CSV table of C-alpha atoms in Angstrom, one decimal:
chain,number,residue,atom,x,y,z
A,1,MET,CA,134.1,137.2,101.5
A,2,ALA,CA,132.6,135.8,98.3
A,3,SER,CA,131.8,138.4,95.7
A,4,THR,CA,128.3,138.9,94.4
A,5,THR,CA,127.0,139.5,90.9
A,6,PRO,CA,124.8,142.5,90.2
A,7,VAL,CA,121.8,140.2,90.3
A,8,ASP,CA,122.6,139.3,93.9
A,9,ALA,CA,123.3,142.8,95.0
A,10,PRO,CA,120.7,143.6,97.7
A,11,GLU,CA,118.4,146.5,97.1
A,12,PRO,CA,117.5,148.9,99.9
A,13,LYS,CA,115.9,147.1,102.7
A,14,HIS,CA,113.9,148.1,105.8
A,15,GLU,CA,113.5,146.1,108.9
A,16,SER,CA,110.0,145.0,109.6
A,17,HIS,CA,108.6,144.5,113.1
A,18,ASN,CA,108.9,140.7,112.8
A,19,GLY,CA,112.6,140.8,112.0
A,20,SER,CA,112.4,140.2,108.3
A,21,VAL,CA,113.5,142.6,105.6
A,22,SER,CA,111.4,144.3,103.0
A,23,GLU,CA,112.7,144.5,99.4
A,24,HIS,CA,110.9,147.0,97.2
A,25,SER,CA,110.9,145.5,93.8
A,26,ASP,CA,107.5,147.0,93.0
A,27,PRO,CA,107.8,150.6,91.9
A,28,GLU,CA,104.4,151.4,93.2
A,29,ILE,CA,105.5,150.5,96.7
A,30,SER,CA,107.8,153.2,98.0
A,31,SER,CA,110.4,152.9,100.7
A,32,PRO,CA,108.6,155.4,102.9
A,33,ALA,CA,105.6,153.2,102.9
A,34,ALA,CA,107.6,150.3,104.3
A,35,GLU,CA,109.0,152.6,107.0
A,36,GLU,CA,105.6,153.9,108.1
A,37,LYS,CA,104.4,152.4,111.3
A,38,LEU,CA,100.7,151.7,111.4
A,39,HIS,CA,98.8,152.4,114.6
A,40,PRO,CA,98.4,149.0,116.4
A,41,GLN,CA,94.7,149.7,117.2
A,42,ALA,CA,93.9,150.7,113.6
A,43,GLU,CA,95.7,147.7,112.2
A,44,ARG,CA,93.8,145.4,114.6
A,45,LYS,CA,90.5,146.9,113.4
A,46,LEU,CA,91.7,146.3,109.8
A,47,LEU,CA,92.5,142.6,110.6
A,48,ILE,CA,89.1,142.2,112.2
A,49,LYS,CA,87.5,143.5,109.0
A,50,LEU,CA,89.6,141.3,106.8
A,51,ASP,CA,88.8,138.3,108.9
A,52,ALA,CA,85.1,139.1,108.9
A,53,VAL,CA,84.9,138.9,105.1
A,54,PHE,CA,87.7,136.5,104.0
A,55,VAL,CA,87.5,133.9,106.7
A,56,PRO,CA,83.8,132.9,106.3
A,57,ILE,CA,84.2,132.6,102.5
A,58,ILE,CA,87.5,130.6,102.8
A,59,MET,CA,86.1,128.4,105.5
A,60,LEU,CA,82.8,127.8,103.6
A,61,VAL,CA,84.5,126.7,100.4
A,62,TYR,CA,87.0,124.5,102.1
A,63,LEU,CA,84.2,123.0,104.3
A,64,SER,CA,82.3,122.1,101.1
A,65,CYS,CA,85.4,120.7,99.5
A,66,PHE,CA,86.3,118.4,102.3
A,67,LEU,CA,82.7,117.4,102.8
A,68,ASP,CA,82.4,116.3,99.2
A,69,ARG,CA,85.7,114.4,99.5
A,70,THR,CA,85.1,112.5,102.8
A,71,ASN,CA,81.4,111.7,102.5
A,72,ILE,CA,82.5,108.5,100.9
A,73,GLY,CA,83.2,107.4,104.5
A,74,ASN,CA,79.7,108.2,105.6
A,75,VAL,CA,78.0,106.4,102.7
A,76,ARG,CA,80.3,103.3,103.2
A,77,VAL,CA,78.5,102.3,106.3
A,78,ALA,CA,75.1,103.1,104.7
A,79,GLY,CA,75.1,100.4,102.1
A,80,MET,CA,76.7,102.2,99.1
A,81,PRO,CA,79.3,99.6,98.3
A,82,GLU,CA,76.7,96.8,98.3
A,83,ASP,CA,74.3,98.8,96.1
A,84,ILE,CA,76.8,99.4,93.3
A,85,GLY,CA,78.5,96.0,93.7
A,86,ALA,CA,81.8,97.2,95.0
A,87,SER,CA,84.0,94.8,96.9
A,88,PRO,CA,86.1,96.0,99.9
A,89,ALA,CA,89.2,96.1,97.6
A,90,GLU,CA,87.4,98.1,94.9
A,91,PHE,CA,86.0,100.5,97.5
A,92,SER,CA,89.5,101.1,98.9
A,93,THR,CA,90.7,101.7,95.3
A,94,ALA,CA,88.0,104.3,94.9
A,95,VAL,CA,89.2,106.1,98.0
A,96,SER,CA,92.8,106.0,96.8
A,97,ILE,CA,92.4,107.0,93.2
A,98,PHE,CA,91.0,110.4,94.2
A,99,TYR,CA,94.6,111.3,95.2
A,100,ALA,CA,96.0,110.3,91.9
A,101,THR,CA,94.5,113.4,90.1
A,102,TYR,CA,94.5,115.4,93.3
A,103,VAL,CA,98.3,115.2,93.5
A,104,ALA,CA,98.9,115.6,89.8
A,105,PHE,CA,96.9,118.9,89.7
A,106,GLU,CA,98.0,120.6,92.9
A,107,THR,CA,101.2,122.3,91.6
A,108,PRO,CA,99.7,123.5,88.2
A,109,TRP,CA,96.7,125.0,89.9
A,110,THR,CA,98.8,126.8,92.5
A,111,LEU,CA,101.1,128.3,89.9
A,112,LEU,CA,98.1,129.4,87.8
A,113,LEU,CA,96.3,131.1,90.7
A,114,LYS,CA,97.5,134.6,89.9
A,115,LYS,CA,97.2,134.2,86.1
A,116,LEU,CA,93.7,132.9,86.1
A,117,THR,CA,92.8,135.1,89.2
A,118,PRO,CA,91.7,133.6,92.5
A,119,ARG,CA,88.0,134.3,92.1
A,120,LEU,CA,87.7,132.6,88.7
A,121,LEU,CA,89.9,129.6,89.4
A,122,LEU,CA,88.4,128.8,92.8
A,123,ALA,CA,84.8,129.4,91.8
A,124,ALA,CA,85.1,127.3,88.6
A,125,LEU,CA,86.7,124.4,90.5
A,126,CYS,CA,84.0,124.6,93.1
A,127,VAL,CA,81.3,124.4,90.4
A,128,VAL,CA,82.8,121.3,88.8
A,129,TRP,CA,83.3,119.3,92.0
A,130,SER,CA,79.8,120.3,93.2
A,131,VAL,CA,78.2,119.0,90.0
A,132,THR,CA,80.3,115.8,90.2
A,133,THR,CA,79.1,115.2,93.8
A,134,ILE,CA,75.5,115.6,92.8
A,135,PHE,CA,76.0,113.1,89.9
A,136,SER,CA,77.6,110.7,92.4
A,137,GLY,CA,74.2,110.2,93.8
A,138,PHE,CA,73.2,108.5,90.6
A,139,ILE,CA,76.1,106.1,90.0
A,140,THR,CA,75.2,102.5,89.6
A,141,SER,CA,78.6,100.9,89.1
A,142,VAL,CA,82.2,100.8,90.4
A,143,GLY,CA,83.3,102.4,87.2
A,144,GLY,CA,81.0,105.4,87.8
A,145,LEU,CA,82.4,105.8,91.3
A,146,TYR,CA,86.0,105.7,90.0
A,147,ALA,CA,85.2,108.4,87.4
A,148,ALA,CA,83.6,110.7,90.0
A,149,ARG,CA,86.5,110.3,92.4
A,150,LEU,CA,89.0,111.1,89.6
A,151,VAL,CA,87.2,114.3,88.7
A,152,LEU,CA,86.8,115.3,92.3
A,153,GLY,CA,90.5,114.9,92.8
A,154,ALA,CA,91.5,117.0,89.8
A,155,CYS,CA,89.3,119.9,90.9
A,156,GLU,CA,89.9,119.8,94.7
A,157,GLY,CA,93.7,119.5,94.2
A,158,GLY,CA,93.8,123.3,93.5
A,159,LEU,CA,91.8,124.5,96.5
A,160,PHE,CA,93.9,124.0,99.6
A,161,PRO,CA,97.3,125.2,98.2
A,162,GLY,CA,95.4,128.0,96.4
A,163,LEU,CA,93.7,129.2,99.6
A,164,ASN,CA,97.0,129.0,101.5
A,165,LEU,CA,98.7,131.1,98.8
A,166,TYR,CA,95.8,133.6,98.9
A,167,LEU,CA,96.2,134.0,102.7
A,168,THR,CA,99.9,135.0,102.1
A,169,MET,CA,98.6,137.8,99.9
A,170,VAL,CA,96.5,139.2,102.8
A,171,TYR,CA,98.4,138.4,106.0
A,172,LYS,CA,101.9,138.8,107.4
A,173,ARG,CA,104.0,135.9,108.5
A,174,GLU,CA,103.2,136.1,112.1
A,175,GLU,CA,99.4,136.3,111.4
A,176,GLN,CA,99.2,133.1,109.2
A,177,ALA,CA,99.0,130.1,111.5
A,178,LYS,CA,95.8,131.4,113.0
A,179,ARG,CA,94.3,131.8,109.5
A,180,VAL,CA,95.6,128.4,108.2
A,181,SER,CA,94.0,126.9,111.4
A,182,TYR,CA,90.6,128.0,110.1
A,183,LEU,CA,91.1,125.8,107.1
A,184,PHE,CA,91.9,122.8,109.2
A,185,VAL,CA,89.1,123.6,111.5
A,186,CYS,CA,86.9,123.2,108.4
A,187,THR,CA,88.2,119.7,108.0
A,188,ALA,CA,87.1,119.0,111.5
A,189,LEU,CA,83.8,120.8,111.0
A,190,SER,CA,83.2,118.9,107.7
A,191,GLY,CA,83.6,115.7,109.7
A,192,ALA,CA,81.2,116.9,112.4
A,193,PHE,CA,78.8,118.5,110.0
A,194,GLY,CA,79.1,115.6,107.6
A,195,GLY,CA,78.3,113.1,110.3
A,196,LEU,CA,75.2,115.1,111.5
A,197,LEU,CA,74.1,115.7,107.9
A,198,ALA,CA,74.5,112.1,107.0
A,199,PHE,CA,72.5,111.1,110.1
A,200,VAL,CA,69.7,113.3,108.9
A,201,LEU,CA,69.9,112.6,105.2
A,202,LEU,CA,70.1,108.8,105.6
A,203,LYS,CA,66.6,109.0,107.1
A,204,MET,CA,65.5,110.1,103.6
A,205,ASP,CA,66.0,106.5,102.5
A,206,GLY,CA,63.3,105.5,100.1
A,207,ILE,CA,62.2,109.0,99.2
A,208,ALA,CA,61.7,109.3,95.4
A,209,GLY,CA,62.8,105.7,95.2
A,210,LYS,CA,66.4,106.6,96.1
A,211,ALA,CA,68.6,105.1,98.9
A,212,GLY,CA,69.6,107.3,101.7
A,213,TRP,CA,73.3,107.4,100.7
A,214,ARG,CA,72.3,108.8,97.3
A,215,TRP,CA,70.6,111.7,99.1
A,216,VAL,CA,73.8,112.4,101.0
A,217,TYR,CA,75.6,113.0,97.7
A,218,ILE,CA,72.8,115.0,96.1
A,219,MET,CA,72.1,117.4,98.9
A,220,GLU,CA,75.8,118.0,99.8
A,221,GLY,CA,76.6,118.7,96.2
A,222,ILE,CA,73.8,121.2,96.0
A,223,PHE,CA,75.1,122.9,99.2
A,224,SER,CA,78.6,123.2,97.5
A,225,LEU,CA,77.1,124.7,94.4
A,226,PHE,CA,75.7,127.6,96.4
A,227,ILE,CA,79.2,128.1,98.0
A,228,ALA,CA,80.6,128.5,94.5
A,229,VAL,CA,78.3,131.5,94.0
A,230,VAL,CA,79.5,133.0,97.3
A,231,VAL,CA,83.1,132.6,96.2
A,232,TRP,CA,82.5,134.3,92.9
A,233,PHE,CA,80.8,137.4,94.4
A,234,GLY,CA,82.6,137.5,97.7
A,235,LEU,CA,86.3,136.8,97.0
A,236,PRO,CA,88.3,139.8,95.5
A,237,ASN,CA,91.2,139.1,93.2
A,238,ASP,CA,93.2,141.9,94.7
A,239,PRO,CA,92.8,141.8,98.6
A,240,SER,CA,94.6,145.2,98.9
A,241,ASN,CA,91.8,146.9,96.9
A,242,ALA,CA,88.9,144.8,98.2
A,243,TYR,CA,85.4,146.1,97.7
A,244,PHE,CA,84.7,146.3,101.4
A,245,LEU,CA,87.7,148.5,102.3
A,246,ASN,CA,87.5,152.3,102.5
A,247,ASP,CA,90.3,154.6,101.2
A,248,GLU,CA,92.2,154.7,104.5
A,249,GLU,CA,92.1,150.9,104.8
A,250,LYS,CA,93.3,150.5,101.3
A,251,ARG,CA,96.2,152.8,102.1
A,252,MET,CA,97.0,150.6,105.2
A,253,MET,CA,96.9,147.5,103.0
A,254,ARG,CA,99.6,149.2,100.7
A,255,VAL,CA,101.7,149.9,103.8
A,256,ARG,CA,101.4,146.3,104.9
A,257,ALA,CA,102.3,145.1,101.4
A,258,ALA,CA,105.4,147.2,101.5
A,259,GLN,CA,106.4,145.8,104.9
A,260,ARG,CA,106.2,142.3,103.6
A,261,ALA,CA,107.5,143.0,100.1
A,262,GLN,CA,110.4,140.7,100.5
A,263,TYR,CA,108.1,137.9,101.6
A,264,MET,CA,105.8,138.4,98.6
A,265,GLY,CA,108.3,139.3,95.9
A,266,SER,CA,107.6,140.1,92.3
A,267,ASP,CA,104.3,139.5,90.5
A,268,GLU,CA,106.3,138.2,87.5
A,269,PHE,CA,106.6,134.4,87.2
A,270,ASN,CA,110.3,133.2,87.2
A,271,TRP,CA,111.4,129.6,86.6
A,272,ASP,CA,114.5,130.3,88.6
A,273,GLU,CA,112.3,130.4,91.8
A,274,VAL,CA,111.0,126.9,90.9
A,275,TRP,CA,114.5,125.6,90.5
A,276,ILE,CA,115.6,127.2,93.8
A,277,THR,CA,112.6,125.5,95.5
A,278,LEU,CA,113.6,122.1,94.1
A,279,ARG,CA,117.0,122.5,95.8
A,280,ASP,CA,115.5,123.6,99.1
A,281,VAL,CA,116.2,121.1,101.9
A,282,LYS,CA,113.6,122.4,104.2
A,283,MET,CA,110.9,122.0,101.6
A,284,TRP,CA,111.7,118.3,101.1
A,285,ILE,CA,111.8,117.6,104.9
A,286,SER,CA,108.5,119.5,105.2
A,287,ALA,CA,107.0,117.3,102.5
A,288,ALA,CA,108.1,114.1,104.3
A,289,ILE,CA,106.6,115.4,107.6
A,290,GLN,CA,103.4,116.3,105.8
A,291,PHE,CA,103.2,112.9,104.1
A,292,CYS,CA,103.3,111.2,107.6
A,293,GLN,CA,100.7,113.7,109.0
A,294,ASP,CA,98.4,113.3,106.0
A,295,ILE,CA,98.3,109.5,106.5
A,296,LEU,CA,96.5,110.3,109.7
A,297,LEU,CA,94.4,113.1,108.3
A,298,TYR,CA,93.0,111.1,105.3
A,299,GLY,CA,92.7,107.8,107.1
A,300,PHE,CA,91.0,109.3,110.2
A,301,SER,CA,88.7,111.8,108.4
A,302,THR,CA,87.6,109.2,105.8
A,303,PHE,CA,87.3,106.1,108.0
A,304,LEU,CA,86.3,107.4,111.5
A,305,PRO,CA,82.7,106.2,111.1
A,306,SER,CA,84.0,102.8,110.1
A,307,ILE,CA,86.5,102.8,113.0
A,308,ILE,CA,83.7,103.6,115.5
A,309,THR,CA,81.4,101.0,114.0
A,310,SER,CA,84.2,98.4,114.5
A,311,MET,CA,84.1,99.2,118.2
A,312,GLY,CA,80.5,97.8,118.3
A,313,PHE,CA,78.4,100.9,117.7
A,314,SER,CA,75.6,100.9,115.0
A,315,SER,CA,76.3,102.5,111.6
A,316,LEU,CA,73.7,105.2,112.4
A,317,ASP,CA,75.1,105.9,115.9
A,318,ALA,CA,78.6,106.1,114.4
A,319,GLN,CA,77.5,109.1,112.3
A,320,TYR,CA,76.8,111.4,115.3
A,321,LEU,CA,79.5,109.9,117.5
A,322,THR,CA,82.1,111.4,115.2
A,323,ILE,CA,80.8,114.9,115.9
A,324,PRO,CA,82.4,115.6,119.3
A,325,VAL,CA,85.6,114.0,118.1
A,326,TYR,CA,85.9,116.4,115.2
A,327,ILE,CA,84.9,119.4,117.3
A,328,LEU,CA,87.7,118.7,119.8
A,329,GLY,CA,90.2,118.3,117.0
A,330,GLY,CA,89.2,121.7,115.5
A,331,LEU,CA,89.2,123.5,118.9
A,332,SER,CA,92.6,122.2,119.8
A,333,PHE,CA,94.0,123.5,116.5
A,334,LEU,CA,92.6,126.9,117.1
A,335,ALA,CA,94.3,127.1,120.5
A,336,LEU,CA,97.7,125.8,119.4
A,337,ALA,CA,97.7,128.0,116.2
A,338,PHE,CA,96.9,131.1,118.3
A,339,VAL,CA,99.9,130.4,120.6
A,340,SER,CA,102.1,129.5,117.7
A,341,ASP,CA,101.4,132.9,116.0
A,342,ARG,CA,102.0,134.8,119.3
A,343,LEU,CA,105.4,133.1,119.9
A,344,CYS,CA,106.3,132.6,116.2
A,345,VAL,CA,107.3,129.1,117.0
A,346,ARG,CA,106.1,126.2,114.8
A,347,GLY,CA,107.9,122.9,114.9
A,348,PRO,CA,107.7,122.2,118.7
A,349,PHE,CA,103.9,122.6,118.6
A,350,VAL,CA,103.6,120.0,115.8
A,351,ALA,CA,105.7,117.6,117.9
A,352,PHE,CA,103.6,118.3,121.0
A,353,ALA,CA,100.3,117.6,119.2
A,354,ASN,CA,101.7,114.3,117.8
A,355,VAL,CA,102.2,113.0,121.3
A,356,PHE,CA,98.4,112.9,121.9
A,357,GLY,CA,98.0,111.0,118.6
A,358,ILE,CA,100.6,108.4,119.5
A,359,VAL,CA,98.8,107.8,122.9
A,360,GLY,CA,95.4,107.7,121.2
A,361,TYR,CA,96.3,105.1,118.5
A,362,ILE,CA,97.9,102.9,121.1
A,363,LEU,CA,94.7,103.0,123.2
A,364,ILE,CA,92.7,101.9,120.1
A,365,LEU,CA,95.2,99.2,119.2
A,366,CYS,CA,95.5,97.7,122.7
A,367,PRO,CA,92.9,95.3,124.1
A,368,THR,CA,91.1,98.0,126.0
A,369,PRO,CA,87.3,98.4,126.5
A,370,ASN,CA,85.4,100.1,123.7
A,371,GLY,CA,84.8,103.2,125.8
A,372,VAL,CA,88.6,103.6,126.2
A,373,LYS,CA,89.1,103.1,122.5
A,374,PHE,CA,86.5,105.7,121.7
A,375,PHE,CA,88.3,108.1,124.1
A,376,GLY,CA,91.5,107.3,122.1
A,377,THR,CA,89.8,108.8,119.0
A,378,PHE,CA,89.6,112.2,120.8
A,379,LEU,CA,93.4,112.1,121.4
A,380,CYS,CA,94.0,111.1,117.8
A,381,ALA,CA,92.0,114.1,116.6
A,382,VAL,CA,94.5,116.5,118.3
A,383,ALA,CA,97.3,115.2,116.1
A,384,VAL,CA,95.2,114.7,113.0
A,385,TYR,CA,94.4,118.4,112.6
A,386,ASN,CA,97.3,120.2,114.4
A,387,GLY,CA,100.0,118.2,112.6
A,388,PRO,CA,99.3,119.0,109.0
A,389,GLY,CA,98.1,122.5,109.6
A,390,LEU,CA,101.0,123.7,111.7
A,391,ASN,CA,103.5,122.0,109.5
A,392,LEU,CA,102.2,123.7,106.4
A,393,THR,CA,102.3,127.0,108.2
A,394,TRP,CA,105.9,126.3,109.1
A,395,LEU,CA,106.6,126.0,105.4
A,396,ASN,CA,104.5,129.1,104.5
A,397,VAL,CA,106.3,131.5,106.7
A,398,ASN,CA,109.8,130.2,105.9
A,399,VAL,CA,109.7,130.4,102.1
A,400,ALA,CA,109.9,133.7,100.1
A,401,PRO,CA,109.2,135.3,97.7
A,402,HIS,CA,105.8,134.6,96.2
A,403,TYR,CA,106.5,132.2,93.3
A,404,ARG,CA,109.2,130.3,95.3
A,405,ARG,CA,106.5,129.9,98.0
A,406,ALA,CA,103.9,128.9,95.5
A,407,ALA,CA,106.1,126.2,94.1
A,408,ALA,CA,107.0,125.0,97.6
A,409,ILE,CA,103.4,124.7,98.7
A,410,GLY,CA,102.4,123.0,95.5
A,411,ILE,CA,105.3,120.5,95.6
A,412,GLN,CA,104.9,119.8,99.3
A,413,GLN,CA,101.2,119.2,99.0
A,414,SER,CA,101.5,117.1,95.9
A,415,LEU,CA,104.0,114.8,97.6
A,416,ALA,CA,102.2,114.8,100.9
A,417,ASN,CA,98.7,114.1,99.6
A,418,SER,CA,99.9,110.9,98.0
A,419,ALA,CA,99.4,109.7,101.6
A,420,GLY,CA,95.7,109.6,100.7
A,421,ILE,CA,96.5,106.7,98.3
A,422,VAL,CA,98.2,104.8,101.3
A,423,ALA,CA,95.3,105.6,103.6
A,424,GLY,CA,92.8,104.1,101.3
A,425,GLN,CA,94.7,100.8,101.2
A,426,ILE,CA,95.6,100.4,104.9
A,427,TYR,CA,92.0,100.8,106.2
A,428,ARG,CA,90.3,97.9,104.5
A,429,THR,CA,88.7,95.5,107.0
A,430,ALA,CA,87.6,95.9,110.7
A,431,PRO,CA,89.0,96.3,113.3
A,432,TYR,CA,91.5,98.2,111.1
A,433,VAL,CA,94.6,97.1,113.0
A,434,LEU,CA,96.8,97.7,110.0
A,435,GLY,CA,95.5,101.2,109.4
A,436,ASN,CA,95.9,102.3,113.1
A,437,ALA,CA,99.3,100.6,113.5
A,438,PHE,CA,100.5,102.3,110.3
A,439,SER,CA,99.3,105.6,111.6
A,440,VAL,CA,101.1,105.5,114.9
A,441,GLY,CA,104.2,104.4,113.0
A,442,ALA,CA,103.9,107.4,110.7
A,443,LEU,CA,103.6,109.7,113.8
A,444,GLY,CA,106.8,108.2,115.2
A,445,LEU,CA,108.7,108.9,111.9
A,446,ALA,CA,107.2,112.4,111.8
A,447,GLN,CA,108.6,113.2,115.2
A,448,VAL,CA,112.1,112.3,114.0
A,449,LEU,CA,111.7,114.4,110.9
A,450,ILE,CA,110.4,117.4,112.9
A,451,GLY,CA,113.6,117.3,115.0
A,452,ILE,CA,115.8,117.1,111.9
A,453,LYS,CA,114.0,120.1,110.3
A,454,TRP,CA,114.1,122.1,113.5
A,455,LEU,CA,117.9,121.6,113.8
A,456,TYR,CA,118.4,122.4,110.1
A,457,ILE,CA,116.5,125.7,110.3
A,458,ARG,CA,118.3,126.7,113.5
A,459,ARG,CA,121.6,126.0,111.7
A,460,CYS,CA,120.5,128.2,108.8
A,461,ASN,CA,119.6,131.1,111.1
A,462,SER,CA,123.0,130.7,112.9
A,463,LEU,CA,124.8,130.7,109.6
A,464,LYS,CA,123.2,133.9,108.5
A,465,GLU,CA,124.1,135.5,111.9
A,466,LYS,CA,127.7,134.5,111.5
A,467,ILE,CA,127.9,135.8,107.9
A,468,GLN,CA,126.5,139.1,109.1
A,469,ALA,CA,129.0,139.3,111.9
A,470,GLY,CA,131.8,138.5,109.5
A,471,GLU,CA,132.8,135.3,111.3
A,472,VAL,CA,132.5,133.0,108.3
A,473,GLU,CA,132.8,133.4,104.5
A,474,ASP,CA,129.5,133.9,102.6
A,475,THR,CA,129.3,130.8,100.4
A,476,ARG,CA,125.5,130.9,99.8
A,477,ARG,CA,124.4,130.0,96.3
A,478,VAL,CA,121.1,131.7,96.8
A,479,LYS,CA,121.0,135.2,98.4
A,480,THR,CA,117.5,136.4,97.7
A,481,GLY,CA,114.1,135.9,99.3
A,482,ASP,CA,114.2,133.8,102.4
A,483,TRP,CA,118.0,133.4,102.1
A,484,GLU,CA,118.4,137.2,102.7
A,485,LEU,CA,120.6,137.6,105.7
A,486,ASP,CA,117.9,139.5,107.6
A,487,PHE,CA,115.2,137.0,106.9
A,488,LYS,CA,114.9,135.0,110.1
A,489,TYR,CA,113.3,131.6,109.9
A,490,HIS,CA,110.6,130.6,112.4
A,491,LEU,CA,111.7,127.5,114.4
């Protein structure tokens, strides 16, 4: 057996009910706390209370974020490009450049979340992108549109990875897919709500001498500004000492923190965790899968009104026809995420959801009646929302401790969200054959990568079991966090 240095020597560990091990690096969290078993009914009540406060706030802020990002798809069919003199190529560039700053700022914002505190960082970013959205209603040139999209990207880049990281500060590994699903349900709701809101706001065309698409930006920006206030007053920096918990519930939160101490790790930033992340094979495969899935997410969520219009529906009808499509996508994700958490299985559900997307895009591409093509968009929605959400959860639960996970989420999201640049370029002209064909090809590649990652993680679990049994020599370079022998990866 390979010898270990004092740094690698394991500290006392305690088996948690999910099979992972708790390391107590925090002196305030004692070993007895980790060994304490919470009453299941009391813990369920605590989770209900946590969900009742955290989930609405998190969903609202992400809803406003995605609404302000994707409303460019709603105003496209309402005459915005013509009013500011934007050609199809320039409009596609405006969609794509959002992701230039989005990708660049994701990892820095994620690593700064604890230092700046979640409440301050998330509320401040929300204020800036809300004001930018309001000002987007007054742009008169392509340059103004470019500037607004760049600022939006820089601010919104910190939200999604930041919220995911915040969820890991509240919930255990086996509780996370359901909560991450709420974020992706918001992307679906933003599409449904955005389509309905755009349908209503576009009827304000001519009020105060402003075109309807300008009112879409102005009113949705004002809505987001109110959400920033909710985040500031409603989101606690330390979930374990949240203002809405009583003394007994705070004690239970400390016990839960002790039980997942290995998963969370130290509060002190350590560059070693970033370097370990950069050598993590499963993170890179996860990023590649997410890139493929995000091509669907950003192409579909931004251009669905245009795709439906290309089927022969009017621009106004296209706004409300998106609503049932988005709702189905959101509901399907809630269902699969619930089962995924119950079984602690991730990859197979991503692959399962992608099958619906492959069939859906094929129906849209083939010379089928418009009704069949529209039905295809419902199938696509299943893959559009389940794929990115479940894949991100798959990464969340398999990386530890905190700053290694923060780096992994930031890097994965930075690489994956560059797919938004691609999405803006492949959906240029109706009937969007290139965009839909590219999307189904991305799904096919994702299926292959999911299989590779599943086999790799299964091999890692098998290696740990053999090392524990003394069957093979321990040659691991990293022996902490998720590479602890008792940390079992979710397949």
